[in-house]
XYZ file of C-alpha atoms in Angstrom:
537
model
C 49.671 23.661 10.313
C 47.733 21.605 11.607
C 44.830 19.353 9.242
C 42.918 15.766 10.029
C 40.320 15.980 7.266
C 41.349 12.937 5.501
C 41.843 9.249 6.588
C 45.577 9.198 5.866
C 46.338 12.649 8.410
C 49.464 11.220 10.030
C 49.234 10.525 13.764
C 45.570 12.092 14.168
C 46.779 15.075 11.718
C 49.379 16.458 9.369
C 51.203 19.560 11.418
C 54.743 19.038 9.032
C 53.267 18.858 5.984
C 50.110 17.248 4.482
C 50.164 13.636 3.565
C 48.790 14.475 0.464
C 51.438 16.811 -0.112
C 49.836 19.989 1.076
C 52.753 22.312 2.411
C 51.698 24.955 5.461
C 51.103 27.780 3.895
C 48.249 26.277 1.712
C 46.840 24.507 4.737
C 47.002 28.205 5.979
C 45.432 29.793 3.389
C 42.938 27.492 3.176
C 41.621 27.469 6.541
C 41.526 31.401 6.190
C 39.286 30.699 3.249
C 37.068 28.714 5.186
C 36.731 31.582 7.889
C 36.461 33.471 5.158
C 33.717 31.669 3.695
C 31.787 31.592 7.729
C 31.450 35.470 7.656
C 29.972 35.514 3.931
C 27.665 32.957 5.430
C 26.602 34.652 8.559
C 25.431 38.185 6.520
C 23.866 36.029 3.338
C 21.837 34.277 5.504
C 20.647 37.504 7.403
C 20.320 39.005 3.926
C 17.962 35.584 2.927
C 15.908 36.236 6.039
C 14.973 39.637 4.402
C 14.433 37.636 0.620
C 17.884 39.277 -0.256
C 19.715 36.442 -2.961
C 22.511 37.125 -4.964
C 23.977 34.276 -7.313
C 27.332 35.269 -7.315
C 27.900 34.941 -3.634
C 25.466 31.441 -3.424
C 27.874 30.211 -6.570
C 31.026 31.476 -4.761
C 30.417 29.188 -1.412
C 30.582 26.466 -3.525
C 33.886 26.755 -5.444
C 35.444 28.280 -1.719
C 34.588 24.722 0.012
C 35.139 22.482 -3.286
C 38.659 24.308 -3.025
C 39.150 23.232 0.545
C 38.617 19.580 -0.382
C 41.438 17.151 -0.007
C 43.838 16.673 -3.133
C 41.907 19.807 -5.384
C 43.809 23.291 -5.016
C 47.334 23.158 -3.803
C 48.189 26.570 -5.403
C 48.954 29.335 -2.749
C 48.306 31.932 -5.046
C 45.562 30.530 -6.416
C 43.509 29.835 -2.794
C 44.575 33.645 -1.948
C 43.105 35.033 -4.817
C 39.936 33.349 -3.740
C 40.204 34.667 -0.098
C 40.355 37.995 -1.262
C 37.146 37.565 -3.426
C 35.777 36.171 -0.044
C 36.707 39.250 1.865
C 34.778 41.425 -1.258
C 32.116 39.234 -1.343
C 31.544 39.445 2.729
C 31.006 43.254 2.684
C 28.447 42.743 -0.413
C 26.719 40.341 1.505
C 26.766 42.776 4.351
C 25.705 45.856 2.804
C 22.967 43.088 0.847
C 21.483 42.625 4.591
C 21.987 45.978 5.844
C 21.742 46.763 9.694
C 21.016 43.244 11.806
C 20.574 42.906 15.530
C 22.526 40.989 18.194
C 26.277 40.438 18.090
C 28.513 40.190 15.076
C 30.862 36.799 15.078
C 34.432 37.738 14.377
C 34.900 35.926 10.837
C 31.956 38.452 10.140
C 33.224 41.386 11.141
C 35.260 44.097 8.623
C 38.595 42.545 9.146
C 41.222 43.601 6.807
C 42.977 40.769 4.493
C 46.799 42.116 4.074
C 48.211 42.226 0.653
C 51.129 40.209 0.878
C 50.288 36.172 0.855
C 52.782 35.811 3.406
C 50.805 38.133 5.749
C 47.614 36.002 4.914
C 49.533 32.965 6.072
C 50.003 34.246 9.233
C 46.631 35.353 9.805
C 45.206 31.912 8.407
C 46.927 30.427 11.150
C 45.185 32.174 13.566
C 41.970 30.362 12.595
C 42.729 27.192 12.327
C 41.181 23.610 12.539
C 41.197 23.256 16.287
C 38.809 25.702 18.296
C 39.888 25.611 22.072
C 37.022 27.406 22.955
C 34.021 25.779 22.865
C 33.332 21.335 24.034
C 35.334 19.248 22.555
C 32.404 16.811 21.000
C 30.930 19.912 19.818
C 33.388 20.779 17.824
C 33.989 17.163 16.747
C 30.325 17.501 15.089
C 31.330 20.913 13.770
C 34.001 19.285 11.705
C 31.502 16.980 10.659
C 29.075 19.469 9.121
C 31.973 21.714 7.704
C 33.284 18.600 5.958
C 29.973 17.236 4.989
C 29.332 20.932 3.332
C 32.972 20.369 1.334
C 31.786 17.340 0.066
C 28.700 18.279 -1.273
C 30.139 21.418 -2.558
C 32.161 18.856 -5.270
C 28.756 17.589 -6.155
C 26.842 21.019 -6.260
C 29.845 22.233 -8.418
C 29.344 19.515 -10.653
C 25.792 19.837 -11.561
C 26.243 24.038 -12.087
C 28.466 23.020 -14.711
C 25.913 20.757 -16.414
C 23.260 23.758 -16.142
C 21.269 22.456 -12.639
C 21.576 24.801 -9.319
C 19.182 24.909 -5.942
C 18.506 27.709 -3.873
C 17.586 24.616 -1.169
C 21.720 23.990 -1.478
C 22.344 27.698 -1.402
C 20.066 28.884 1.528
C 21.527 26.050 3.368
C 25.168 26.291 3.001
C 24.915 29.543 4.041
C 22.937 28.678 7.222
C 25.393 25.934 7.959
C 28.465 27.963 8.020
C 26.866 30.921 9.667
C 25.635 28.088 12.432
C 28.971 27.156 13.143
C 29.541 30.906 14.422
C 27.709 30.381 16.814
C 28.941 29.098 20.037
C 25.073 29.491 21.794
C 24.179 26.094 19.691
C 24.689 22.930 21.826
C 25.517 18.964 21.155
C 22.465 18.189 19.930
C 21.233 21.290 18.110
C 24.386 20.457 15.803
C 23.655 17.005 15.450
C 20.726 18.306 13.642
C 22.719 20.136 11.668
C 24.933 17.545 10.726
C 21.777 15.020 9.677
C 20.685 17.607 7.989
C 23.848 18.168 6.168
C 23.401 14.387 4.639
C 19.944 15.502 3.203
C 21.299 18.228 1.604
C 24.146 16.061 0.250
C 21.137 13.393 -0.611
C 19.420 16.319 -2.772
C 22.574 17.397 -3.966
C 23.558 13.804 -5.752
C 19.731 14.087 -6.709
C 20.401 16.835 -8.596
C 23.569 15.487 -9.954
C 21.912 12.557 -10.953
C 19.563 14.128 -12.960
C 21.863 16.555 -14.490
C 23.573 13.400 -16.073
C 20.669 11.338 -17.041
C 19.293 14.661 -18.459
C 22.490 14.793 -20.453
C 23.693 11.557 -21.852
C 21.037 8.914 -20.540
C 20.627 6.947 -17.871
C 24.171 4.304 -17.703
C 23.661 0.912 -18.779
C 25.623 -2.478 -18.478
C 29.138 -1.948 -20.391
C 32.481 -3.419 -21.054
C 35.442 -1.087 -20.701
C 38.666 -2.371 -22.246
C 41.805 -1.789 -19.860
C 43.909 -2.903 -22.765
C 45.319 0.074 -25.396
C 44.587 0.887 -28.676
C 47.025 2.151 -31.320
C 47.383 6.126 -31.549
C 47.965 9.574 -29.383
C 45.981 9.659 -26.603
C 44.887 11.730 -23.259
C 44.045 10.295 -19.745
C 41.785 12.329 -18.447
C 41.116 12.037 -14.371
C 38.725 13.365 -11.652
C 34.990 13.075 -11.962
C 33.400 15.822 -14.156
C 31.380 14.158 -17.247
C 30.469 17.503 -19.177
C 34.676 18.287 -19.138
C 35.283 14.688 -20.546
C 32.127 15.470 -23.272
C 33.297 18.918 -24.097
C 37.110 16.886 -24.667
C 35.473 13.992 -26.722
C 33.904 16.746 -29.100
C 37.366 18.688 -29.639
C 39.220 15.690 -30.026
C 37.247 13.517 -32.611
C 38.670 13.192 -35.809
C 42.216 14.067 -34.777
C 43.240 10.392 -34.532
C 44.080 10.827 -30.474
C 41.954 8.445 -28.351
C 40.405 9.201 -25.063
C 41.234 6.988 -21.671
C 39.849 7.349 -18.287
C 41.697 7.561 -15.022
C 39.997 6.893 -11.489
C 36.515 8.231 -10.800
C 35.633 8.281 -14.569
C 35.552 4.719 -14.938
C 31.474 5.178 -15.068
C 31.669 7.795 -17.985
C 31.454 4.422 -20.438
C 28.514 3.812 -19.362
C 26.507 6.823 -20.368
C 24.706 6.765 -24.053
C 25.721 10.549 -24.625
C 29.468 9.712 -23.807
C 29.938 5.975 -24.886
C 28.483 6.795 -28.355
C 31.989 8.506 -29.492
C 34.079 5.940 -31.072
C 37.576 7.463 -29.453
C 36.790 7.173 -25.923
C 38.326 3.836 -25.614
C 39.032 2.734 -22.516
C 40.353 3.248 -18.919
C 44.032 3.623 -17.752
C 45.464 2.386 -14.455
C 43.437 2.357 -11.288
C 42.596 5.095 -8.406
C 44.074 8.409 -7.512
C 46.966 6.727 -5.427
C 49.169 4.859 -8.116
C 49.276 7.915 -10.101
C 53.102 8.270 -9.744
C 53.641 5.007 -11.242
C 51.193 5.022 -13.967
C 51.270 8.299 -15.275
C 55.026 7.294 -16.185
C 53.838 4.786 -18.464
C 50.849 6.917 -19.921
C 52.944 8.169 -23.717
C 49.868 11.305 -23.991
C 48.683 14.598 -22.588
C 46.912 13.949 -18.849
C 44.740 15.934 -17.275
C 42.477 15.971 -13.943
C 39.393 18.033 -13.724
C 38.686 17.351 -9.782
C 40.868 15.421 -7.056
C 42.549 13.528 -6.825
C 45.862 15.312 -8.438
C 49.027 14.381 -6.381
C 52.785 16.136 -6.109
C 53.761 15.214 -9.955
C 57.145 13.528 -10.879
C 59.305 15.049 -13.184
C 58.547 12.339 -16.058
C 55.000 13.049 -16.850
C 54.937 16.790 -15.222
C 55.604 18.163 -18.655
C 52.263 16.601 -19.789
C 50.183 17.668 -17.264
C 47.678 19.646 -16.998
C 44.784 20.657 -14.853
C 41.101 22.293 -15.216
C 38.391 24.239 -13.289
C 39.147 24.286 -9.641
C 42.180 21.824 -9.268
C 45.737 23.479 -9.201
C 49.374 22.684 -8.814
C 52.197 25.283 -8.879
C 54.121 24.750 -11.986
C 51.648 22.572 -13.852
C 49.905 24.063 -16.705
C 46.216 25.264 -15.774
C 43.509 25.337 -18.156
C 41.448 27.881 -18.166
C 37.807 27.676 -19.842
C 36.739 24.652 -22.561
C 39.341 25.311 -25.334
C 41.659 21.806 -25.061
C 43.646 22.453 -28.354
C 46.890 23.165 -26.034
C 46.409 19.148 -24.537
C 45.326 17.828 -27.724
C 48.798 19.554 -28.956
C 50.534 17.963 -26.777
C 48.975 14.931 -27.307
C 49.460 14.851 -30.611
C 53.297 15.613 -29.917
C 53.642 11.863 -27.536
C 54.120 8.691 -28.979
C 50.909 7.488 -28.159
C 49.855 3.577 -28.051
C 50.585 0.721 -29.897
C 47.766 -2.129 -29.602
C 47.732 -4.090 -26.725
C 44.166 -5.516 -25.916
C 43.655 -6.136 -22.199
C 41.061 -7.372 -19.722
C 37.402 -6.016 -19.937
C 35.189 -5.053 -17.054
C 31.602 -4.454 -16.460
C 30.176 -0.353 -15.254
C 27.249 0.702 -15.926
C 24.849 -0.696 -13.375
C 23.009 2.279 -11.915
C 19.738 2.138 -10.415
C 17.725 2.212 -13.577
C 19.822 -0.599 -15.047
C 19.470 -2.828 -11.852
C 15.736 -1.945 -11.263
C 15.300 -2.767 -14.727
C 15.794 -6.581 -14.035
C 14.196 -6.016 -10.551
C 11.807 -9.062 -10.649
C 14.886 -11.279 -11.706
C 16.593 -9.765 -8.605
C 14.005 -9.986 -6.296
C 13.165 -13.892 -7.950
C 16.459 -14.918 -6.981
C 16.381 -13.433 -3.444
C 12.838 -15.480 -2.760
C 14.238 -18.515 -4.158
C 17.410 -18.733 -2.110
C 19.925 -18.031 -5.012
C 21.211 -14.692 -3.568
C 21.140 -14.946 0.394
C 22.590 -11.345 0.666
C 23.819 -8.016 -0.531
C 26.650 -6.007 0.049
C 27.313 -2.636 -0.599
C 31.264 -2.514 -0.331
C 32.692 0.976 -1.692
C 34.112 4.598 -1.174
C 37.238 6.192 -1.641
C 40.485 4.287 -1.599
C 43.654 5.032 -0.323
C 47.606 4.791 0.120
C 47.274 3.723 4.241
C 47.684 -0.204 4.916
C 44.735 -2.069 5.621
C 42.413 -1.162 2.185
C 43.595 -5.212 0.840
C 40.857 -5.980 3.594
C 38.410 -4.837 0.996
C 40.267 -6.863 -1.957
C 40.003 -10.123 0.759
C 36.506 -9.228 1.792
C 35.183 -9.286 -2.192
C 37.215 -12.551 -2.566
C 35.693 -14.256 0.559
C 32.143 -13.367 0.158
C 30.077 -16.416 -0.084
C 29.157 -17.005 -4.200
C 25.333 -16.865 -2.954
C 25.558 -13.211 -2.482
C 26.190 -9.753 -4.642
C 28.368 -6.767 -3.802
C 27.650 -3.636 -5.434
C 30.529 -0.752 -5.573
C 30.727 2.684 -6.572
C 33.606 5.194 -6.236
C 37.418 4.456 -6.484
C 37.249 1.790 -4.033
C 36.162 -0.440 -6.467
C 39.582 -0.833 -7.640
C 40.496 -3.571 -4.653
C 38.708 -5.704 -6.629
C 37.141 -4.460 -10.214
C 39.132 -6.607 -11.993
C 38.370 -10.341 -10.219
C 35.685 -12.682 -11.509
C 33.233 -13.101 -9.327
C 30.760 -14.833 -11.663
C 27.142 -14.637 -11.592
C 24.158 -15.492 -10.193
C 21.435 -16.679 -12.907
C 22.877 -13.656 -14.748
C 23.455 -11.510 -12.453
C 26.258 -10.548 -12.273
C 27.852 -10.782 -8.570
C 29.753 -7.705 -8.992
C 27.468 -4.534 -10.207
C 29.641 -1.483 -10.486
C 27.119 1.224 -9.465
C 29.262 4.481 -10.810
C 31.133 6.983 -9.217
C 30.957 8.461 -5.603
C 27.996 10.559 -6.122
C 26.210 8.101 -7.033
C 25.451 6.500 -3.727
C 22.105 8.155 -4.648
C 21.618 5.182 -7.616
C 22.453 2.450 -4.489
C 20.092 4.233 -2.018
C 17.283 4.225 -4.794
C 18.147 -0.092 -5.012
C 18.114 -0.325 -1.221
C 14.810 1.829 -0.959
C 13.274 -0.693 -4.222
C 14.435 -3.664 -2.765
C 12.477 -3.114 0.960
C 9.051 -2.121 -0.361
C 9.284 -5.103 -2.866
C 9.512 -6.680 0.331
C 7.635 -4.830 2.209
C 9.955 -3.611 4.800
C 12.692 -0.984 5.725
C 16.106 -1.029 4.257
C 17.750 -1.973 7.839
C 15.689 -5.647 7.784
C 16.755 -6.203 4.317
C 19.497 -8.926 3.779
C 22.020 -5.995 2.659
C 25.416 -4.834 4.520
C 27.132 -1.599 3.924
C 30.827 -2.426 4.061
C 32.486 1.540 3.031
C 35.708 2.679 2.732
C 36.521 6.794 3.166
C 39.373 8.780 2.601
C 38.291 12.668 2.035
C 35.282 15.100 2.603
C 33.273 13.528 -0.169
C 32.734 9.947 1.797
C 31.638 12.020 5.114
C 28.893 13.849 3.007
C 27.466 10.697 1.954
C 27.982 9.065 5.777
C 25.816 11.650 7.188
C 23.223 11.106 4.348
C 23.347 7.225 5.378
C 22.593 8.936 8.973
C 19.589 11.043 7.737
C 18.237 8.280 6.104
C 18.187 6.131 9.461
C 20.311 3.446 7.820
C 22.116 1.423 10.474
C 24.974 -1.276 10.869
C 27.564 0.429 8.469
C 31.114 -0.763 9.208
C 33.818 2.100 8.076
C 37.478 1.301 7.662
C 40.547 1.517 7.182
C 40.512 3.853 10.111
C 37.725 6.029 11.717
C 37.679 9.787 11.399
C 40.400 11.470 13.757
C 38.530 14.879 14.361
C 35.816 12.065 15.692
C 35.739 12.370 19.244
C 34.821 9.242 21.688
C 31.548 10.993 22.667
C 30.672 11.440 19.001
C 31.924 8.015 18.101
C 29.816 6.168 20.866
C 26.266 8.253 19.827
C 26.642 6.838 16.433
C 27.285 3.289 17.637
C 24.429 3.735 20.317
C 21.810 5.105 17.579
C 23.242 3.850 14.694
C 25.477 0.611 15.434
C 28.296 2.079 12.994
C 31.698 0.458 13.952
C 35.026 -0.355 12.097
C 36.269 -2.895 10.276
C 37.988 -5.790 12.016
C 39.226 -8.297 9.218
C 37.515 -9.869 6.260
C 36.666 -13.283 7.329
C 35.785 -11.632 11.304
C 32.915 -9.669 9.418
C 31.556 -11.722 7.030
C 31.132 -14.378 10.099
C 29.639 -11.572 12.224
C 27.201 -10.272 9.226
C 25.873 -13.838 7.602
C 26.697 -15.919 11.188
């Protein structure tokens, strides 16, 4: 095997087995799902050309590269019954868009999946991550776009669920992937693919964004307890808010109380989701410590995306997982009927009382433009000097305390928004405000970088100038596919000066990395005190 899509590959990538814990003959199976998934693409786009759509295939793309994304599906019988949809899928796209000229790419062609998964193991490895045959720095951009298409994929999957799809997503996910057939394409044909990647991903979390607010209201400013509350209860992790609605409705009245885990932090926020009485707080911190505090969780957990991680033996039993995420031997549920969790909910000891610390989430964009003139007051009148943006995905690897340090040393003049499960470094320390305000907004989950480009984007024409001369730094952590997606938006947008840590991308080739420090002046992170001198002077 061989995979580098996430920060923590070992030694530029995993070739023993995944540092997430994903063994060969998923990593196999998954990158044969992914060439899979480039020979739907070439004939559906063909077929688009002609005005040739079919949902099922557009819907299909979608759940193929969610799959693919780091810490989802680590089932190998679940990603090979998706490759052989794939394979029926390609020749309905192909007889969709009938007879087409020119020459057919391999991954397009009527190859033959065999039977046995073992036999698809060994043909997944024949189309791996690395491609020897074309430049190196293409390819480097290549892995951009295909990971920048993963990412959104989470997001697109997301809003389908809440009712909200775009043919703009469709038609260009299957353009992308049929794109990176082609080997004609140079360097900077595919850095125009990649940019425009990001503003798919930026319409994407548009989407999402409005699927929410359509749903349960636009978040506003709200203490979650960390403490616990007496009775049964289920943690629920990942990032999908109609799953945790659809759980809140099945479980109230039962007596067991609802906690968050990770990503769905922001959940309390929402009017639609806060306003049941049994969702009552969060549980532990992100995706990483799961080992440790799922032990101590007495209820029924389940995770409806990533991050899910290779269970221990004392909480397997209580596990569960939904929609697209999958572990062999853990209990999968299919569809929106919960009773079996809530069962075995009901069967734990549950909580006794034990009130804890409460933190702020809640702070989208329409909460923060709300008090806009109070932000933009303090700004004129020296009280806040600057803004960071400090947030992503976090992380096992060494170095993520540099953003723990980096919230602790910024000067008390100046604010740091978050979103994602970086905020965990440092969610839980007082930063005080500022006339109010407080220093530390918690802007929601990953997606919605779209709420903190809508602040950046108010903030310059209140002062009547572009979001690179404002006094605002983005400081981001990144760990899987979802982080690159929202990079390259960053890119699109023209938004300059990010600093990236705790390492840069392996698949990231020198060439690569020096266009986006010539055009875009992205570097790493150094330390916490060596940035916040070389940002504020």
């Amino acid at each position: 095997m061989f995979c580098y899509q996430c920060e923590q590959a070992a030694n530029g990538g995993c070739t023993v087995i995944g540092v997430c814990g994903k063994k060969p003959d998923v990593a196999a199976l998954q990158d044969l799902l992914v060439y899979t998934l480039k020979g739907v693409a070439f004939w559906a786009d063909k077929a688009r050309v002609q005005g040739k759509k079919d949902q099922e295939i557009d819907r299909f793309m979608i759940d193929g590269l969610f799959t693919t994304v780091t810490n989802v599906d680590f089932d190998a019988e679940a990603v090979s019954q998706l490759v052989t949809e794939g394979v029926r899928l390609r020749d309905k796209a192909r007889t969709l868009a009938g007879q087409v000229d020119g020459t057919i790419p391999a991954a397009a062609q009527n190859w033959t999946l065999p039977a046995a998964i073992d036999e698809q193991v060994k043909l997944g490895q024949l189309h791996g991550v690395k491609d020897y045959t074309v430049n190196e720095d293409v390819h480097s951009v290549r892995e951009l776009i295909t990971y920048g298409l993963k990412g959104y994929a989470a997001y697109a999957d997301h809003a389908r669920i809440l009712g909200k799809e775009s043919d703009e997503i469709y038609a260009f996910t299957h353009k992308a992937l049929a794109a990176l057939l082609d080997d004609s394409l140079d360097l900077t044909t595919n850095v125009g693919l990649a940019l425009e990647t990001g503003r798919i991903n930026y319409v994407t979390m548009e989407l999402l964004n409005q699927a929410h607010v359509e749903a349960y209201g636009h978040p506003v400013p709200t203490p979650v307890q960390l403490g616990t509350k007496a009775g049964k209860a289920i943690l629920v992790s990942g990032h999908d808010l109609k799953f945790l609605e659809e759980l809140l409705k099945q479980t109230e009245g039962t007596g067991v109380n609802i906690y968050t885990h990770g990503e769905m932090l922001p959940a309390h926020g929402y009017p639609g989701l806060k306003k049941y009485a049994h969702l009552v707080g969060n549980f532990g911190g992100a995706w990483q410590d799961q080992h440790k505090e799922f032990a101590q969780f007495p209820g029924a957990i389940i995770f409806n995306t990533n991050c899910i991680q290779r269970p221990a033996e004392s909480y397997k039993d209580r596990l569960f997982t939904w929609g697209l995420v999958q572990w062999p031997g853990v209990k999968h549920v299919d569809g929106w009927d919960f009773s079996e969790v809530i069962k075995k909910a009901q069967a734990c000891d549950g909580f006794e009382d034990n009130p804890g610390q409460e933190i702020l989430t809640g702070f989208g964009h329409n909460a923060i433009l709300g008090v806009a003139d109070k932000v933009i007051e303090a700004v004129k009148g020296g009280d806040i000097k600057h803004f960071f943006l400090v947030g992503g995905c976090d992380g096992a690897k060494s170095g993520r305390n540099y953003y723990t340090e980096f919230a602790e040393k910024a000067p008390k003049d100046t604010v740091i928004l978050t979103l994602a499960c970086g905020k965990y470094r440092f969610n839980k320390l007082d930063l005080g405000d500022i006339g109010g305000i407080p220093r530390l907004l918690d802007v929601g989950q990953c997606n919605d970088a779209y709420s903190a480009i809508q602040v950046a984007v108010a903030l310059a024409n209140a002062f009547e100038c572009g979001v690179n001369d404002l006094p605002l730094s983005l400081v981001l952590s990144w760990y899987e596919q979802k982080a690159v997606a929202i990079l390259l938006t960053l890119l699109h947008l023209g938004i300059k000066n990010i600093k990236i840590g705790p390492s840069l991308p392996a698949f990231v080739t020198p060439n690569v990395l020096n266009f986006l420090v010539e055009n875009y002046n992205i570097g790493p992170i150094t330390t916490a005190e060596e940035d916040l001198k070389a940002i504020l002077g």
